[in-house]
Amino acid sequence: MSQSFPPLKNDLLLRAARGEETERAPVWVMRQAGRYLPEFRAVRAEHEFFEICRTPALAMEVTLQPIRRYSGLLDAAIIFSDILVVPQAMGMEVLMNPGPSFPHPLDTPADVAKLREHVDVNKELGYVFEALTQTRHGLEGQVPLIGFSGAPWTLFAYMVEGGGSKTFQKAKTWLFKWPEESKALLMRIADVCVDYLVGQVRAGAQLLQVFDSWAGELTPHDFATFALPPAEHIATRVREKLRAGGIPEVPLTLFAKGANSPSSLIAAAAAGYDTLSIDWTLNAHEARWIVGPGVALQGNMDPGVLYGGRDAIEAAVQRMNASFRKEGGKPKGWIANLGHGITPGVDPEDMRWFLECVHKYSAAGSDS
Ligand SMILES: Cc1c2[nH]c(c1CCC(=O)O)Cc1[nH]c(c(CCC(=O)O)c1C)Cc1[nH]c(c(CCC(=O)O)c1C)Cc1[nH]c(c(C)c1CCC(=O)O)C2
């Protein structure tokens, strides 16, 4: 597959991620390819979830579905995959029925011996790289292509819990009973993520996002102790490896959902990422005040507003716009998004309305 890709026609996302002013805010939506789209459900009816991930033509198809449906309204595509392909690459079995479940979670530090000692990402995750390369061609330069991985803390939690959790009993047992073993496992996961993310850029990803969906389960102290160091390691090492490989650097985004204490925000902003993705429990104005001008911000409408109909969506976009932008100025270092993934019950036409409202209200000169 040729690595000479079609020229990019819309670089709003990349400019905003670098903190620049843009004529309007670029917009994309976490989980934009997925179950709220009937065309995704049609593919899903014919194929298992991980089969779609592992089949580059299918992964490309579902990645492109929202780009086609919302033609001209989305400013990025995100490759269809899942954060749990990394635990799979490390040797763990993961099922999707309908949520993720691990038949053999890591109950104690002794179980770490069951993981693959050396993970060859080209061998284990080459199918994601192939999907990225094909999709980058399939996009024909319309919008940039985002690659991603889970953050080590969120992946660790899945690997020891064996699935989702309300209490995080097992993950917290690990952290507080075996802190050193926990840190070692977190860094081991981080090193796999580094190789995986570098491989994604080599394959065609133009921006990388690291999802720490469960960061908010930790105290500020434990976030700083356990979650942030491996996330920081990822940013540092990815940049080093790209430079060493002569591969142009790409912007990096960290989504540490719920890590919203001022000290956590300040620390996350200093972790080596270009953009922080924030959830809806933060006011963007306050977040900017806390983190200063050094990082771009992404977010942050409550995904639940998409259930509220057009008037509610429009009003929430207006408030979001006013919160992210200086009065009268152009958007600067702001990527419009939801504060977490879009949910399966959303009407795709309400998603369209959200995108249209962002275009309208974030355009320079428009009144918020
Ligand atoms: C925690 C997490 C997971 N996966 C992901 C996260 C981090 C972001 C977040 O917090 O939402 C990330 C993810 N998962 C998926 C993408 C694809 C790209 C996109 O459209 O954003 C991305 C970026 C597809 C998916 N991943 C999953 C689906 C639905 C599975 C199906 O089709 O049956 C999709 C489209 C399954 C999945 N995968 C995961 C869960 C908890 C579930 C089940 C619940 C759910 O549906 O969201 C783990």
mmCIF file with all atom_site columns, C-alpha atoms in Angstrom, residues 27-30 255 257 277-284 298-321 323-324 334-342 346 350-351 353-355 357-358:
data_model
loop_
_atom_site.group_PDB
_atom_site.id
_atom_site.type_symbol
_atom_site.label_atom_id
_atom_site.label_alt_id
_atom_site.label_comp_id
_atom_site.label_asym_id
_atom_site.label_entity_id
_atom_site.label_seq_id
_atom_site.pdbx_PDB_ins_code
_atom_site.Cartn_x
_atom_site.Cartn_y
_atom_site.Cartn_z
_atom_site.occupancy
_atom_site.B_iso_or_equiv
_atom_site.pdbx_formal_charge
_atom_site.auth_seq_id
_atom_site.auth_comp_id
_atom_site.auth_asym_id
_atom_site.auth_atom_id
_atom_site.pdbx_PDB_model_num
ATOM 1  C CA . VAL A 1 27  ? -15.663 19.491 15.237 1.00 0.00 ? 27  VAL A CA 1
ATOM 2  C CA . TRP A 1 28  ? -15.733 15.711 15.548 1.00 0.00 ? 28  TRP A CA 1
ATOM 3  C CA . VAL A 1 29  ? -17.430 13.433 18.050 1.00 0.00 ? 29  VAL A CA 1
ATOM 4  C CA . MET A 1 30  ? -15.983 10.660 20.181 1.00 0.00 ? 30  MET A CA 1
ATOM 5  C CA . PHE A 1 255 ? -8.686  12.603 27.508 1.00 0.00 ? 255 PHE A CA 1
ATOM 6  C CA . LYS A 1 257 ? -12.172 11.893 31.902 1.00 0.00 ? 257 LYS A CA 1
ATOM 7  C CA . SER A 1 277 ? -10.078 16.752 26.058 1.00 0.00 ? 277 SER A CA 1
ATOM 8  C CA . ILE A 1 278 ? -12.431 17.789 28.856 1.00 0.00 ? 278 ILE A CA 1
ATOM 9  C CA . ASP A 1 279 ? -15.773 16.403 29.997 1.00 0.00 ? 279 ASP A CA 1
ATOM 10 C CA . TRP A 1 280 ? -18.952 18.378 30.626 1.00 0.00 ? 280 TRP A CA 1
ATOM 11 C CA . THR A 1 281 ? -18.584 18.696 34.376 1.00 0.00 ? 281 THR A CA 1
ATOM 12 C CA . LEU A 1 282 ? -16.012 21.415 33.678 1.00 0.00 ? 282 LEU A CA 1
ATOM 13 C CA . ASN A 1 283 ? -16.780 24.876 32.461 1.00 0.00 ? 283 ASN A CA 1
ATOM 14 C CA . ALA A 1 284 ? -14.345 25.524 29.592 1.00 0.00 ? 284 ALA A CA 1
ATOM 15 C CA . GLN A 1 298 ? -11.319 19.751 23.240 1.00 0.00 ? 298 GLN A CA 1
ATOM 16 C CA . GLY A 1 299 ? -14.929 19.275 24.241 1.00 0.00 ? 299 GLY A CA 1
ATOM 17 C CA . ASN A 1 300 ? -17.233 19.404 25.977 1.00 0.00 ? 300 ASN A CA 1
ATOM 18 C CA . MET A 1 301 ? -21.011 19.269 25.514 1.00 0.00 ? 301 MET A CA 1
ATOM 19 C CA . ASP A 1 302 ? -22.839 16.779 27.722 1.00 0.00 ? 302 ASP A CA 1
ATOM 20 C CA . PRO A 1 303 ? -23.663 13.882 25.324 1.00 0.00 ? 303 PRO A CA 1
ATOM 21 C CA . GLY A 1 304 ? -27.009 13.640 27.111 1.00 0.00 ? 304 GLY A CA 1
ATOM 22 C CA . VAL A 1 305 ? -28.091 16.976 25.618 1.00 0.00 ? 305 VAL A CA 1
ATOM 23 C CA . LEU A 1 306 ? -28.411 15.107 22.304 1.00 0.00 ? 306 LEU A CA 1
ATOM 24 C CA . TYR A 1 307 ? -31.540 13.516 23.799 1.00 0.00 ? 307 TYR A CA 1
ATOM 25 C CA . GLY A 1 308 ? -33.078 16.925 24.465 1.00 0.00 ? 308 GLY A CA 1
ATOM 26 C CA . GLY A 1 309 ? -34.115 17.957 20.960 1.00 0.00 ? 309 GLY A CA 1
ATOM 27 C CA . ARG A 1 310 ? -33.079 20.824 18.720 1.00 0.00 ? 310 ARG A CA 1
ATOM 28 C CA . ASP A 1 311 ? -33.680 23.788 21.015 1.00 0.00 ? 311 ASP A CA 1
ATOM 29 C CA . ALA A 1 312 ? -31.755 22.217 23.888 1.00 0.00 ? 312 ALA A CA 1
ATOM 30 C CA . ILE A 1 313 ? -28.874 21.283 21.574 1.00 0.00 ? 313 ILE A CA 1
ATOM 31 C CA . GLU A 1 314 ? -28.697 24.754 20.062 1.00 0.00 ? 314 GLU A CA 1
ATOM 32 C CA . ALA A 1 315 ? -28.721 26.447 23.474 1.00 0.00 ? 315 ALA A CA 1
ATOM 33 C CA . ALA A 1 316 ? -26.015 24.102 24.801 1.00 0.00 ? 316 ALA A CA 1
ATOM 34 C CA . VAL A 1 317 ? -23.798 24.715 21.743 1.00 0.00 ? 317 VAL A CA 1
ATOM 35 C CA . GLN A 1 318 ? -24.210 28.473 22.246 1.00 0.00 ? 318 GLN A CA 1
ATOM 36 C CA . ARG A 1 319 ? -23.165 28.157 25.885 1.00 0.00 ? 319 ARG A CA 1
ATOM 37 C CA . MET A 1 320 ? -20.236 25.896 24.955 1.00 0.00 ? 320 MET A CA 1
ATOM 38 C CA . ASN A 1 321 ? -19.112 28.370 22.319 1.00 0.00 ? 321 ASN A CA 1
ATOM 39 C CA . SER A 1 323 ? -17.372 29.295 27.319 1.00 0.00 ? 323 SER A CA 1
ATOM 40 C CA . PHE A 1 324 ? -14.503 28.315 24.987 1.00 0.00 ? 324 PHE A CA 1
ATOM 41 C CA . TRP A 1 334 ? -10.525 24.795 20.634 1.00 0.00 ? 334 TRP A CA 1
ATOM 42 C CA . ILE A 1 335 ? -11.694 21.521 19.082 1.00 0.00 ? 335 ILE A CA 1
ATOM 43 C CA . ALA A 1 336 ? -15.456 21.186 19.505 1.00 0.00 ? 336 ALA A CA 1
ATOM 44 C CA . ASN A 1 337 ? -16.620 17.741 20.643 1.00 0.00 ? 337 ASN A CA 1
ATOM 45 C CA . LEU A 1 338 ? -18.822 16.100 23.224 1.00 0.00 ? 338 LEU A CA 1
ATOM 46 C CA . GLY A 1 339 ? -17.519 15.600 26.740 1.00 0.00 ? 339 GLY A CA 1
ATOM 47 C CA . HIS A 1 340 ? -17.571 11.801 26.171 1.00 0.00 ? 340 HIS A CA 1
ATOM 48 C CA . GLY A 1 341 ? -18.747 9.412  23.472 1.00 0.00 ? 341 GLY A CA 1
ATOM 49 C CA . ILE A 1 342 ? -22.057 9.722  21.645 1.00 0.00 ? 342 ILE A CA 1
ATOM 50 C CA . VAL A 1 346 ? -29.162 9.326  19.811 1.00 0.00 ? 346 VAL A CA 1
ATOM 51 C CA . ASP A 1 350 ? -29.847 15.352 16.193 1.00 0.00 ? 350 ASP A CA 1
ATOM 52 C CA . MET A 1 351 ? -26.131 14.664 15.788 1.00 0.00 ? 351 MET A CA 1
ATOM 53 C CA . TRP A 1 353 ? -28.011 19.457 14.167 1.00 0.00 ? 353 TRP A CA 1
ATOM 54 C CA . PHE A 1 354 ? -25.235 19.518 16.801 1.00 0.00 ? 354 PHE A CA 1
ATOM 55 C CA . LEU A 1 355 ? -22.602 19.719 14.036 1.00 0.00 ? 355 LEU A CA 1
ATOM 56 C CA . CYS A 1 357 ? -24.878 24.491 15.364 1.00 0.00 ? 357 CYS A CA 1
ATOM 57 C CA . VAL A 1 358 ? -21.119 24.258 16.013 1.00 0.00 ? 358 VAL A CA 1
#
